Every structure is written in structure tokens, then in C-alpha cells.
XYZ file of C-alpha atoms in Angstrom:
608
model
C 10.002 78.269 143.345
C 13.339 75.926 143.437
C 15.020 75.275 146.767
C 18.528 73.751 147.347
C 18.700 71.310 150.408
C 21.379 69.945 151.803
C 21.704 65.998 152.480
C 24.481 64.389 154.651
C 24.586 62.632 157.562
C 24.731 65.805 160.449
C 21.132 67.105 159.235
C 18.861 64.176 160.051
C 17.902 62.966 156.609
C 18.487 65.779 155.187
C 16.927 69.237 156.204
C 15.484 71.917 153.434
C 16.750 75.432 153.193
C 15.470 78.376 151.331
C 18.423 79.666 150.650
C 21.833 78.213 147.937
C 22.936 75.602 149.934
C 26.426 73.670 148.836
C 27.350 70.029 149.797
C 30.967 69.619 149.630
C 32.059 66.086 149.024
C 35.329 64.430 149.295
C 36.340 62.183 145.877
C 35.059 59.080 148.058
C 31.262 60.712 148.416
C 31.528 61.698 152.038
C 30.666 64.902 153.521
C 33.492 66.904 155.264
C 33.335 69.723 157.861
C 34.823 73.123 156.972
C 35.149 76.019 158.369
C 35.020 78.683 156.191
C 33.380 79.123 153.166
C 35.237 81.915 151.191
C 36.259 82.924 147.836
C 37.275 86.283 149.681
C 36.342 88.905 146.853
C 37.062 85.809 144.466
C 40.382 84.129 146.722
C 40.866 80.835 146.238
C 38.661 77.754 146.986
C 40.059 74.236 146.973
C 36.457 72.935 147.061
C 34.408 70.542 144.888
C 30.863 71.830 145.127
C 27.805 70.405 144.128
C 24.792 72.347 144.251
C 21.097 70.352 144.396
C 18.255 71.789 143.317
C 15.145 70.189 144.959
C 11.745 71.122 142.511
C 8.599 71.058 143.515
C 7.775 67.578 142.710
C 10.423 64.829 143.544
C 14.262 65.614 143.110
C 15.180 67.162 139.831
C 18.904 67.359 140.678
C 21.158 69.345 138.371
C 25.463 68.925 139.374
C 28.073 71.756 139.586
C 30.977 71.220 140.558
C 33.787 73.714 140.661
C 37.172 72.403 141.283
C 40.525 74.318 141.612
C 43.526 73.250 142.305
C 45.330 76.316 141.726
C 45.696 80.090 141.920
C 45.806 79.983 138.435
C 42.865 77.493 137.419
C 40.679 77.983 135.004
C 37.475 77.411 136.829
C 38.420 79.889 139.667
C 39.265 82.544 137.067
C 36.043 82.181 135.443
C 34.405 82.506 138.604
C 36.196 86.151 139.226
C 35.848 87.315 135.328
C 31.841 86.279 136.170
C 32.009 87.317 139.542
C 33.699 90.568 139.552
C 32.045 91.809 135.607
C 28.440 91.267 137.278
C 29.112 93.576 140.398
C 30.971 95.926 138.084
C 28.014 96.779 135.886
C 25.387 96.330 138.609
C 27.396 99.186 139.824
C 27.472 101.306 136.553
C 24.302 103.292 135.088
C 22.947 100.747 132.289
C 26.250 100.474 130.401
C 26.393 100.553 126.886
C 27.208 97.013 124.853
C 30.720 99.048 123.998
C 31.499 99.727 127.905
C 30.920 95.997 128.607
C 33.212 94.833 126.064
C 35.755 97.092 127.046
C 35.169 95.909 130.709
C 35.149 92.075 129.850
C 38.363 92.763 127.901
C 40.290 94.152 131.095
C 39.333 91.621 133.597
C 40.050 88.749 131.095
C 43.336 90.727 130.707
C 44.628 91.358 134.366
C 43.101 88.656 136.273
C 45.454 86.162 135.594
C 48.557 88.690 135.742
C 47.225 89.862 139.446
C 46.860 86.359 140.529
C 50.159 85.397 139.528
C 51.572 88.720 141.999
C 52.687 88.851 145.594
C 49.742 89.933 148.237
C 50.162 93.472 148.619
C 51.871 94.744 151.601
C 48.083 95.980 154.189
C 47.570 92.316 152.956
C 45.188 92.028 150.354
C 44.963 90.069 147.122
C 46.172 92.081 144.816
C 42.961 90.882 142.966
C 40.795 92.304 145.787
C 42.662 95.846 145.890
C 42.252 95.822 141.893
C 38.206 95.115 142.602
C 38.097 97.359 145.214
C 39.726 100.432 143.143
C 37.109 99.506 139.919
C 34.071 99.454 142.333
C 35.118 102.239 144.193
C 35.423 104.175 140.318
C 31.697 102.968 139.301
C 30.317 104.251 142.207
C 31.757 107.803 141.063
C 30.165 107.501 137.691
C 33.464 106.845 135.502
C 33.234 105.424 132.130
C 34.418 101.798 131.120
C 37.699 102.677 129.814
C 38.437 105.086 133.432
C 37.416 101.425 135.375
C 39.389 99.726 132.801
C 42.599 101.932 133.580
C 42.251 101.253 137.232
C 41.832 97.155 136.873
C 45.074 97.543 134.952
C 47.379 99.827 136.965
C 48.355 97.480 139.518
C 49.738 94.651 136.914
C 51.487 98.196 134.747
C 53.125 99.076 137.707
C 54.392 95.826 138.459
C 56.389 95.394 135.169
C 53.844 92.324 134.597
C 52.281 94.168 131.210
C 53.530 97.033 129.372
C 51.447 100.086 128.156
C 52.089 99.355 124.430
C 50.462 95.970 124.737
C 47.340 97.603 126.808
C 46.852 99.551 123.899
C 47.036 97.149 121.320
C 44.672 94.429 123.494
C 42.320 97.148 124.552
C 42.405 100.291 121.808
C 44.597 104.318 122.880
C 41.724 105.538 125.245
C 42.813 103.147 127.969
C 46.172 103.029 127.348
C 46.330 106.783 127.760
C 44.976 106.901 130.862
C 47.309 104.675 132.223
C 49.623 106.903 131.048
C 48.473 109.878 132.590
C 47.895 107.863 136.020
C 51.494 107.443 136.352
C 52.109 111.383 135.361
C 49.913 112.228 137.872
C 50.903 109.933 140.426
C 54.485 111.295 140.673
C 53.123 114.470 140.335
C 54.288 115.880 143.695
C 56.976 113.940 144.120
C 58.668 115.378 141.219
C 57.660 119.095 141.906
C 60.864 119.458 144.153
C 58.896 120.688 146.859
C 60.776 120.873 150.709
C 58.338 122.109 152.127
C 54.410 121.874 151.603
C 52.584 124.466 153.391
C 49.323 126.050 152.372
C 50.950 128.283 149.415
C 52.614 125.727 147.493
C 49.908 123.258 147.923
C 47.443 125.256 146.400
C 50.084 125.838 143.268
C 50.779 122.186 142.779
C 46.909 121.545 143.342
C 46.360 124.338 140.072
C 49.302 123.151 138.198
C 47.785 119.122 138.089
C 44.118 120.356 137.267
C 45.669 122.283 134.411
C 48.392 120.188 132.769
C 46.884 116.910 133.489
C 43.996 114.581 132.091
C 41.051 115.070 135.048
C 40.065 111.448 134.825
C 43.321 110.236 135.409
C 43.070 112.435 138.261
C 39.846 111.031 139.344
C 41.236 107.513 138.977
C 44.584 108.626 141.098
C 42.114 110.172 144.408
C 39.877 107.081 144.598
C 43.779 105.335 144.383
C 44.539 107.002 147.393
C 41.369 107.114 149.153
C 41.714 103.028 148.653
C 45.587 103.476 149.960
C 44.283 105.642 153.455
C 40.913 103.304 154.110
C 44.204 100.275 154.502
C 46.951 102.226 155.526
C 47.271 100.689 159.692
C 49.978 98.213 158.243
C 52.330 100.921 158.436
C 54.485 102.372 160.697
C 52.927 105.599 162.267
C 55.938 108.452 161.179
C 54.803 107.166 156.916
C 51.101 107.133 158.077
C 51.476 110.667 159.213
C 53.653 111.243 155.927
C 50.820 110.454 153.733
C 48.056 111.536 155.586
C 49.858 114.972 155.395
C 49.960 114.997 151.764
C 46.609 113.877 151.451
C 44.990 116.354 153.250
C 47.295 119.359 151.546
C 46.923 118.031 148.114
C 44.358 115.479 147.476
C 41.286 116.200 149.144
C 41.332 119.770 147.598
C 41.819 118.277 144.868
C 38.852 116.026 144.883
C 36.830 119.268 146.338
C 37.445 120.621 142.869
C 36.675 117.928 140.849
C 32.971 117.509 139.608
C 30.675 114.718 141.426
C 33.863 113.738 143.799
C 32.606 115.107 146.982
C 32.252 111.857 149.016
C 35.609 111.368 148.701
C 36.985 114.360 149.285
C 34.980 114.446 152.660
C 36.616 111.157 153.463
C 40.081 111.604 152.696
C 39.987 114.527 154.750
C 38.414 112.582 157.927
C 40.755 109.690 157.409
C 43.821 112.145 157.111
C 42.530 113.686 160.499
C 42.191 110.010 162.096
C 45.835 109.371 161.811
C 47.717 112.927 161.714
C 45.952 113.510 165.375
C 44.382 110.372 166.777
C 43.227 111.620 169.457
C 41.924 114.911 168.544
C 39.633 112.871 165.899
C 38.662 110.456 168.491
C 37.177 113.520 170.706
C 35.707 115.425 167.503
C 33.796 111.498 166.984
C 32.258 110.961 170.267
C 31.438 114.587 170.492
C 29.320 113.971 167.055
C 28.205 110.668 167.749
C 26.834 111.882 170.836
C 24.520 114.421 168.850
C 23.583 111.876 166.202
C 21.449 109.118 167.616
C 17.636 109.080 169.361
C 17.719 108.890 173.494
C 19.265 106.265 175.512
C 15.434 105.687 176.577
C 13.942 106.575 174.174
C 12.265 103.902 171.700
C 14.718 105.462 168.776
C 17.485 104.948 170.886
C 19.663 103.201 168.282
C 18.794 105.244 165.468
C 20.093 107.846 163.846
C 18.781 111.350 164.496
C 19.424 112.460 160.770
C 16.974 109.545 159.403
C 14.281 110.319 161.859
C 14.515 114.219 161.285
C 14.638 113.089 157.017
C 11.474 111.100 156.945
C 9.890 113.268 159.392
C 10.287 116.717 156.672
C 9.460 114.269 153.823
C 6.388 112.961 154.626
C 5.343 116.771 155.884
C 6.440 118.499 152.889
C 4.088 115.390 150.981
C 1.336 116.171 152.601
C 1.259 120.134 152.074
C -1.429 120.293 148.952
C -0.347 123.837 148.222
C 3.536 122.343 147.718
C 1.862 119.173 146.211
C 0.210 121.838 143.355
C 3.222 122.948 142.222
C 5.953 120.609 142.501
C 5.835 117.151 140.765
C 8.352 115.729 143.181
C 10.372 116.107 146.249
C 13.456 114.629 147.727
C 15.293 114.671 150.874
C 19.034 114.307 151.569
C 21.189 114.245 154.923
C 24.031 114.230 155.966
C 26.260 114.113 159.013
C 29.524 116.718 159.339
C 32.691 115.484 158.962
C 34.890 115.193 161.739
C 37.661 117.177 160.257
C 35.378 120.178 158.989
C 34.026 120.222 163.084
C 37.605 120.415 163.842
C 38.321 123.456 162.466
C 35.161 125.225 163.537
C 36.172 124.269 166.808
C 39.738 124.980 166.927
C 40.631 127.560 163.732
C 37.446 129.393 163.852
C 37.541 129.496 167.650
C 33.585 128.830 167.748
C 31.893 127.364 170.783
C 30.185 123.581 170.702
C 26.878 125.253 170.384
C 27.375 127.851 167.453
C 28.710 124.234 165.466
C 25.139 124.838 163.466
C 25.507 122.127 160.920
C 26.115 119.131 162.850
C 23.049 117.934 161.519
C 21.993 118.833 157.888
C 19.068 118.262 155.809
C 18.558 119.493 151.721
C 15.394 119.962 150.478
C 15.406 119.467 146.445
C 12.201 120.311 144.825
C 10.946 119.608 141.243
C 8.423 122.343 139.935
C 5.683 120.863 137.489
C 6.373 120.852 133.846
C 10.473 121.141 134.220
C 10.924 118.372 131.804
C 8.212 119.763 129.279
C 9.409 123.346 129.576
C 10.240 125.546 126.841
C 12.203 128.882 126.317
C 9.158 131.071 126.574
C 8.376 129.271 130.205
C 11.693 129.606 131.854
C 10.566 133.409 133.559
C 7.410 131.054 134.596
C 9.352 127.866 135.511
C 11.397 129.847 137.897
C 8.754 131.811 139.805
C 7.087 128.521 140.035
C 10.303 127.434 141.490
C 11.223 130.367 143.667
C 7.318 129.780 145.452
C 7.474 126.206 146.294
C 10.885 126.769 148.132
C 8.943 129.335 149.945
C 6.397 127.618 150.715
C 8.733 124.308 151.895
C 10.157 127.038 154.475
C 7.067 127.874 156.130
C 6.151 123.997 156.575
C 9.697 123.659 158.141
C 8.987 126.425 160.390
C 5.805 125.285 161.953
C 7.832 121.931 162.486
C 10.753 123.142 164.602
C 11.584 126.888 165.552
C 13.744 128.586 163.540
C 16.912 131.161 164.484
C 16.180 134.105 162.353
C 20.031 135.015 162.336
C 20.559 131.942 160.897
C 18.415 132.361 157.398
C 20.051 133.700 154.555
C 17.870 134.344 151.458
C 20.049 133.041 148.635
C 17.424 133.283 146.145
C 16.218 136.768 146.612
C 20.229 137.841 146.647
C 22.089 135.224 144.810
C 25.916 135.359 145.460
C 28.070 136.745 143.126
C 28.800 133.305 141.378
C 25.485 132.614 140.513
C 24.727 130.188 143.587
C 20.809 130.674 144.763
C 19.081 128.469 147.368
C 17.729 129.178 150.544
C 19.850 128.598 154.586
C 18.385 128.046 157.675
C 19.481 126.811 160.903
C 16.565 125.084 163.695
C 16.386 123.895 166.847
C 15.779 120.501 167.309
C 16.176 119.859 170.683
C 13.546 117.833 172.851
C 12.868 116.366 175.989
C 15.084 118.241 177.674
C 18.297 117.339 175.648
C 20.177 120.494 173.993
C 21.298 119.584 170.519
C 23.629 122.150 168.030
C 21.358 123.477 165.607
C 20.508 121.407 162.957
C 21.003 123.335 159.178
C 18.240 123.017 156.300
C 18.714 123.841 152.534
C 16.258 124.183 150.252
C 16.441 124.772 146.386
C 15.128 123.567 143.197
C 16.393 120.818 141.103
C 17.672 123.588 138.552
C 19.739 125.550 141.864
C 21.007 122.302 143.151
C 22.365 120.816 139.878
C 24.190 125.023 139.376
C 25.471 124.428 142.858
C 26.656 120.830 142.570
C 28.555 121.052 139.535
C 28.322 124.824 137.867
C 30.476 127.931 138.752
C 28.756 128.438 141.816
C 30.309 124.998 143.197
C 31.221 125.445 146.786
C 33.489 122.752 145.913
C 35.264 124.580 143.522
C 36.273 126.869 146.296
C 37.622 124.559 148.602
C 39.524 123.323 145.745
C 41.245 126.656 146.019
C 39.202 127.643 142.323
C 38.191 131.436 143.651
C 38.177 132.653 140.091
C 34.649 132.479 138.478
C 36.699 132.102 135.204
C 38.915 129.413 136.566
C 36.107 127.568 137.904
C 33.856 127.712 134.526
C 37.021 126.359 133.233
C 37.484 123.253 134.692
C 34.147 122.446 134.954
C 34.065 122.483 130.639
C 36.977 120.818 130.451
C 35.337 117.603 132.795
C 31.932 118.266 130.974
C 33.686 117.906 127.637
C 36.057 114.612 128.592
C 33.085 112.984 129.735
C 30.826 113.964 126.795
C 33.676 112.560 124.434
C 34.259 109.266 126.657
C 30.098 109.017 126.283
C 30.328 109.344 122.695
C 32.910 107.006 122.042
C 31.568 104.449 123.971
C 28.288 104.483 122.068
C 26.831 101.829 120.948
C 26.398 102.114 116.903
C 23.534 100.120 114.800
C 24.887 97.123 113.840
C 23.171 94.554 111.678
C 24.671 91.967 113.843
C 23.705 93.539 116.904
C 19.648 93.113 117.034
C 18.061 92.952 119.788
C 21.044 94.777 121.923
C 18.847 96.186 124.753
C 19.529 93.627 127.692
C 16.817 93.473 129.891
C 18.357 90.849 132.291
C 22.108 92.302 133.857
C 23.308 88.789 133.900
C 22.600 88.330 129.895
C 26.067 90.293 129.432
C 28.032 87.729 130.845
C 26.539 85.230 128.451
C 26.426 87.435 125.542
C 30.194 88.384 125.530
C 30.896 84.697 125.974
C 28.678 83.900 123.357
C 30.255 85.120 120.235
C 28.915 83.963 117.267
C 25.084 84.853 118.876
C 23.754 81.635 118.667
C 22.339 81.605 121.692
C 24.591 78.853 123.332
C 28.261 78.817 124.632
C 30.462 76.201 122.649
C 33.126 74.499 124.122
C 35.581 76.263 121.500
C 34.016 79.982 122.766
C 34.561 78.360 126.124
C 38.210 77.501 125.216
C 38.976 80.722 123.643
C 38.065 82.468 126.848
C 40.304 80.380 129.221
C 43.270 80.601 126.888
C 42.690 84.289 126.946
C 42.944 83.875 130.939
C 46.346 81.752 130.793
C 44.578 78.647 131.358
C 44.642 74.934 129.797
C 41.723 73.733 126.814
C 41.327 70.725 129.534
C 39.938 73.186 131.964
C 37.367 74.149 129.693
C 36.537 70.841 129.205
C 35.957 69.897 132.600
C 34.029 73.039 133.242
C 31.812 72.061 130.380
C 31.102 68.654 131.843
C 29.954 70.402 135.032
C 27.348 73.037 133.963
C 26.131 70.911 130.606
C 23.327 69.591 132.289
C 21.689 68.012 129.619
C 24.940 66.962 127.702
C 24.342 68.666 124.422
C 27.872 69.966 124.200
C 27.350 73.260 124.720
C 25.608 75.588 127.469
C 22.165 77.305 127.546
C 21.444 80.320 129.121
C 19.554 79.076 131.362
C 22.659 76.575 132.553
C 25.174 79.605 132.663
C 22.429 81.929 134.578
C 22.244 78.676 137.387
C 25.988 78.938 137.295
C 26.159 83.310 137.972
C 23.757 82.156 140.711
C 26.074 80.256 142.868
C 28.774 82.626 142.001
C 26.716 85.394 143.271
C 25.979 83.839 146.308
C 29.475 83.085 147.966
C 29.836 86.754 147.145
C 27.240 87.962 148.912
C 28.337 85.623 152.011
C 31.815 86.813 151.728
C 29.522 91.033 151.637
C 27.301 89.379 154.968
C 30.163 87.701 156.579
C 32.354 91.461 156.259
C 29.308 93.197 157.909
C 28.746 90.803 160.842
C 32.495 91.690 161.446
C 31.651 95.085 161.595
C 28.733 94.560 163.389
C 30.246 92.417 165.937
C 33.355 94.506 166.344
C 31.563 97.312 167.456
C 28.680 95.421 169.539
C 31.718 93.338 171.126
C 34.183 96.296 171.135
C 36.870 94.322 170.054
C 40.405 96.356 170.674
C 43.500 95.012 169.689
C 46.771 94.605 171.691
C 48.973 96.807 169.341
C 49.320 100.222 171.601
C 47.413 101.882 168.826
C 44.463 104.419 168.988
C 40.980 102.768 168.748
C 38.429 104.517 166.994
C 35.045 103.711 164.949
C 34.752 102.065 161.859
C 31.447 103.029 161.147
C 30.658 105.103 158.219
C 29.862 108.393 159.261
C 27.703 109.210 155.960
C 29.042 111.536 153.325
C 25.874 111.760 150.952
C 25.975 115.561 150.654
């Protein structure tokens, strides 16, 4: 194995890390002090770097050396197209060779027009806030062309590009969404609405999912969920503005969307953190409180819900009657979100301890043969089903007591919109500590994927969708734009496409840059790509003289994969150096002098 070791005069002859390790040198070969290391989500570096590799036997050094002189440099734009393309598809399930194209196509086209904007006004690089948005969409599942759309918004908006030349550099299906962003965007705005109370919401909320393309409303909620998680810049009267309209328009709205329910959970909380401050920070410690092992206690710093998961997992595991007729079993938890105890506590009028879901587990269960079933097995399949969540129940019971009034038999009485699974509510106090009842669901694989995304949504409801119709209609509409976004996507057989099926993530890079499949990057493929980024021929040039280690003229993939290396990690020191902050501010409790409301950063969890 190669390590990088770093030689100058402050580490004794030069010291040997496992880790990348970068000497920065000054044009006169002597080593300077700096203080931070950052390309801040890809900011800019005025560095020269030169990274050593140190081989088993003797030196075997190979140079790199990255300089930028400017926002707009070639170099540093390569390292964000490489940069921010390889966290974008590490993010994305196995993307087709289609989606990456599309993908490589947008960054190449609005890097350089984001660089060349103002910082935005919470601060950020209008670079970062475009990376953020696109991560934030690949996390929700969207196709290439949705994280396409929202790469590009920023620079549309901005007058810096114009629809009609996204569509003819990147094809109609992004183009059109960008379109549709916009419609949606000034959506409520343009109702004419004076007053938005709980009727009208709900009609705007049904007009948009009906007239309106649902991944450009996808796109628009993970917009503002990015707007609210950096919205302290402004003044508190337009934080309360937006937080208002959030939580009457846009978190319903997410509710009723299919596989958005993370966000919608957090828009809500961060729309309670700054409409009432100090109700939220109340609701927080109260949770908080309930959500970690005992001060003296050995779990005292961890949380409840991961102890109480692994606990039921390894139990249910163990069972052999379960293990006989399920082929696999999963656990999920989740904490409740401050504004849904808020109304529990103050609408519903309930008392601290009837708050039963403060904790929540969900059992999933997979009966044997599910994937090999057939239509003369599904009677079978479900009985099979129906006994293993019976049987999970009586493990849970003889691991905490139950509260019979708390168990409702969904499965034995489905509810009217098809939704079956199985509710109950245990104690899990302990060592003399009372703790709100902590809720357990348990369902098959089959009931969980109805009640996730089918008619029987709970979702749906909150949404405001009470009409079984209604609700089987959006969900086919979202079934059928995703189906159609899959399908033209798809990769087709090519005769000059062998061998498509990447096995390495970070041979897409060098395959897009490689465009005559040779196997090596030219300096004219290298040339065509920084003109396509605004940048000089000369740059390519000089970039070529840096990573051609062997001076062929060209670059190997094993040359650009030592190059995605180092980019990859100053990112992941800009990811450590972000948590430390976090870490620190909360260890530290770091408050700042601005007369605002303090309250935790820390992600609450939304995985249910």
C-alpha cells in the first residue's frame, strides 16, 4: 500500500503519514505555513500542490500540481466538474451511462456561469447552494435530468443562460422542467391570495398537484427546504413570512408527494423553529430529554432509539420460529418531530405522558419466497405474512410490557383505504426513570411499500388527499413521470458502447472525458472540455504537464484516478472539518452575540 509523506523543514526530516498529505511550495521551493486548507464545496484555492507518493521501496515520486489563479481557471473548474460529478452519482442508485451524460453536460454547463455570479445573500457560493440543491435531489431518488434542472436554476434565474439554449445544449426534458420550476415557484404568489388560512391553503396545495409537473414540484420543496436550513441572514418579520408559507403550503405539499417524507418532516420543524422560537426550544429539550441513555448510566451519550433498535433486531433474529418463515428482517426508528409534539401538546390538549410516539420503532418483515412467488401463492404468501407479524408481536411483548389500549389490529381490520399493519404502544421505562410510551409497527414488506407510497399513504392525508380517488390519482401520475423519465434515460445497445457496465464509480469521470474510447485522455479531449468550461487551451496544457506522469502526451487511467484521489480528499476535509464544527459547537456551546434564540443544530432524525 502507497503512503504520501510530507518533507519540509518543521517535521524533522520528514515524518510519514497514512493519510493524502500535500506539500505546498512557494515558486522558490520553500515550504509556507497556511492556515486553512479549503476548496469549501470546491471555493477557490490559490495553492500549488504537490502530492508525493512514497512506495514501498525507495521514493517513487509522482508531481501534481494544481495552480489557480482565478475564479475562473481552468484547473479549479476541473476540480469541481470532477469533484462535484463523483459525489453526485455516489449519491444516485447506479446511474445509467445516459443519466451521467446528462449530468456531466450540466455541470460543464453552469459551473463556469455560477462562478462568474455574486455570493448569494445567507452567504454561500452560489456554486455551493447549486451543489447543495443537486445532492439534496439525489438523496430523494430524482432522475438526472430533475438534478440537472436544479444545477441550472440558479444561473436561469439570474438572466446568465436562457431556457432556449438549455434546451438546445442539454435536449426538451430539462429544459421543461426548468420551465415548470419557475411556474411553480410563483405559484402562490400569483394566486392573489390576502389571506392564507387553512381553507385556501389546502385549495392552492390541490390546484399545484393538479395543474403542475410533480417533479418540478419536487425540485421546488427541496428549493425551499435548502432556502429555510440558511434562512438566519434575514431579518426576523421575512423569516416569519416564509416560515408561514412553508408550513401552510409546502410541507403538505411534500406530505403528499411520494418518497418526500423527510422533508416534509423538516420543513415543518424548521418552520416551527422560527415562527415560535421559543415554543420549539421547549418542545426540543422536552424530547431530547426522553431520547438519550442515563446521565450514569454507561449509554449515557447515546441515543435511546439505537439502543431500543438493535436490541428488537437481534431478538427478532434469534426467534427460529420467525427465522422459518421470514427470509429477512429490518428495523427502522425514528424520533418525533418537534412540530407534530407541538400540536399533541397544545391542539390536541394531551398530557406529556399520553405523547405515545416519542419514540418509534417499525418492524418490516420479508416472508420466504416473496421474490419467487406466483399468482397461485399470493392467498399463501399472505398468511405466511400475516403469521410472522404475529409472531414478531409476541417476541416484543415478552421484551417490554405492552398497553393493551394501545394495540390496534390493522391487519385483521384493515382501514377503509386499504392500509394493514399492526400498532402498539410499550413501556420502556427503567431504573426508575418514567419515559412516554414508546410506539412499535410491524408489517410486511408488501403492507409497508401499500402504506409508503399506495392509496393508503398516511401521507397522502396530511397532504390534505382524503379522497381514495384523489389519492390513487396522484400517486399514477408520479408512478408514470418517473417510469417515463426511467425509460428515457435508458441506456440502448450500442455497438460503440461495449463493455458499458462500470464497475469502478470513478471510471465515469474518465469515460465521459475520454471520447473517442481509447482508453487515454488527449490533450485535444482535454481542451475540448475546458473550452466547454470558458477556459483557455493553455490551461489544458499546463494541466496536462501536471498529471502526465510519464510524459506520453496523454493521461492513463490510472494518472486521472491518482488525480480524483486528491480531489476527493480536500472534500472530505472540507465534510470532517464541517462536522468538528458541529461537534465543537455543541460540546463548547458556542452562542453568538446577536440577541437571537439559540437552539440545536443537531439532526433530530427523520428516517420514517
Amino acid at each position: 500500500m502507497k503512503q504520501l509523506c510530507c518533507c519540509c523543514s518543521s517535521c524533522a526530516g520528514g515524518r510519514h503519514f497514512s493519510l493524502l498529505q500535500f506539500q505546498l511550495q512557494n515558486p522558490v521551493n520553500k515550504c509556507k505555513k497556511i492556515n486553512n486548507i479549503s476548496i469549501g464545496r470546491w471555493t477557490s484555492l490559490r495553492l500549488r500542490q504537490r502530492l508525493v507518493v512514497v512506495g514501498c521501496v525507495g521514493v517513487k515520486s509522482t508531481a501534481l500540481e494544481l495552480e489557480q489563479s482565478g475564479s475562473n481557471s481552468g484547473g479549479k473548474m476541473v476540480v469541481e466538474l470532477v469533484g462535484a460529478f463523483n459525489e453526485l452519482t455516489d449519491r444516485m442508485s447506479s446511474p445509467s451511462t445516459s443519466s451521467s451524460r446528462i449530468l456531466f453536460m450540466a455541470l460543464k454547463l453552469s459551473i463556469p456561469l455560477l462562478n462568474s455570479l455574486p455570493l448569494s445573500p445567507d452567504g454561500r457560493s452560489p456554486l455551493s447552494k447549486a451543489l447543495s440543491l443537486a445532492l439534496l435531489l439525489a438523496d430523494l431518488h430524482m432522475d438526472a435530468e430533475v438534478i440537472s434542472a436544479g444545477l441550472l436554476r440558479q444561473v436561469v434565474e439570474a438572466g446568465a443562460i436562457s431556457i432556449a439554449r438549455v434546451r438546445n445544449r442539454m435536449g426538451t426534458g430539462t429544459a421543461h422542467l426548468l420551465h415548470e420550476c419557475f411556474r411553480v415557484s410563483n405559484f402562490p404568489s400569483n394566486s392573489k391570495v390576502d389571506v392564507l388560512d387553512d381553507h385556501t391553503a389546502s385549495a392552492l396545495r390541490k390546484f399545484c398537484l393538479t395543474y403542475y409537473d410533480l417533479r418540478a414540484v419536487v425540485l421546488e420543496l427541496a428549493l425551499k427546504l435548502d432556502t429555510m436550513r440558511h434562512l438566519d441572514y434575514l431579518p426576523r418579520y421575512h423569516q416569519q413570512i416564509v416560515s408561514l408559507e412553508v408550513l401552510k403550503i409546502h410541507a403538505p405539499l411534500a406530505h403528499a408527494l411520494l418518497g418526500t417524507h423527510f422533508l416534509s418532516l423538516e420543513l415543518e420543524d424548521l418552520s416551527f423553529r422560527y415562527l415560535f422560537p421559543y415554543s420549539y426550544l421547549y418542545v426540543d429539550t422536552w424530547l431530547r430529554g426522553h431520547q438519550v441513555g442515563f446521565e450514569t448510566s454507561a449509554t449515557a451519550d447515546e441515543s435511546l432509539i439505537d439502543i431500543f433498535k438493535e436490541h428488537l433486531l437481534q431478538s427478532l433474529k434469534a426467534d427460529p420460529l420467525l427465522a422459518a418463515i421470514v427470509s429477512d428482517i429490518s428495523v427502522k426508528g425514528r424520533y418525533k418531530s418537534r412540530y407534530s409534539t407541538m400540536k399533541k401538546l397544545l391542539k390536541d390538549g394531551r398530557k406529556p405522558e399520553q405523547v405515545n410516539d416519542v419514540l418509534g420503532l417499525r418492524v418490516i418483515l420479508e416472508p420466504i419466497g416473496s421474490s419467487e412467488i406466483d399468482e397461485n401463492g399470493l392467498q399463501e404468501q399472505a398468511s405466511v405474512g400475516e403469521r410472522a407479524c404475529y409472531r414478531a408481536r409476541e417476541i416484543i411483548q415478552s421484551l417490554w410490557k405492552e398497553m393493551p389500549h394501545r394495540t390496534k389490529d390493522y391487519i385483521a381490520n384493515p382501514k377503509p383505504n386499504g392500509y394493514r399493519s399492526l400498532h402498539m404502544a410499550v413501556d420502556v421505562s427503567d431504573d426508575g426513570r418514567t419515559r412516554p410510551l414508546m410506539e412499535i409497527q410491524i408489517r410486511t414488506s408488501e403492507m409497508d411499500a401499500l402504506a409508503a407510497g399506495g392509496t393508503a399513504s398516511h401521507s397522502l392525508y396530511k397532504g390534505g388527499l382524503t379522497d381514495p380517488q384523489e389519492a390513487k390519482r396522484i400517486k399514477a401520475i408520479m408512478v408514470a413521470a418517473a417510469e417515463l423519465a426511467a425509460l428515457r434515460l435508458k441506456d440502448l445497445p450500442s455497438p460503440n458502447q461495449k463493455g458499458i457496465d462500470i464497475i469502478d464509480q470513478r471510471d465515469r469521470v474518465f469515460r465521459l472525458l475520454d471520447k473517442n474510447g481509447d482508453g487515454r485522455i488527449s490533450i485535444e479531449e482535454l481542451m475540448e472540455v475546458m473550452e466547454e468550461l470558458g477556459a483557455p487551451g493553455e490551461d489544458a496544457r499546463e494541466m496536462m504537464q501536471l498529471l502526465d506522469s510519464n510524459r506520453d502526451g496523454s493521461l492513463s487511467s490510472d494518472e486521472f484516478h491518482l488525480f480524483q484521489q486528491q480531489v476527493e480528499f480536500m472534500h472530505n476535509l472540507e465534510d470532517r472539518d464541517y462536522q468538528y464544527r458541529i461537534m465543537l459547537n455543541e460540546k463548547l456551546q458556542v452562542v453568538e452575540n446577536s440577541g437571537k434564540v439559540q437552539v440545536s443544530n443537531e439532526d433530530p432524525g427523520y428516517e420514517l
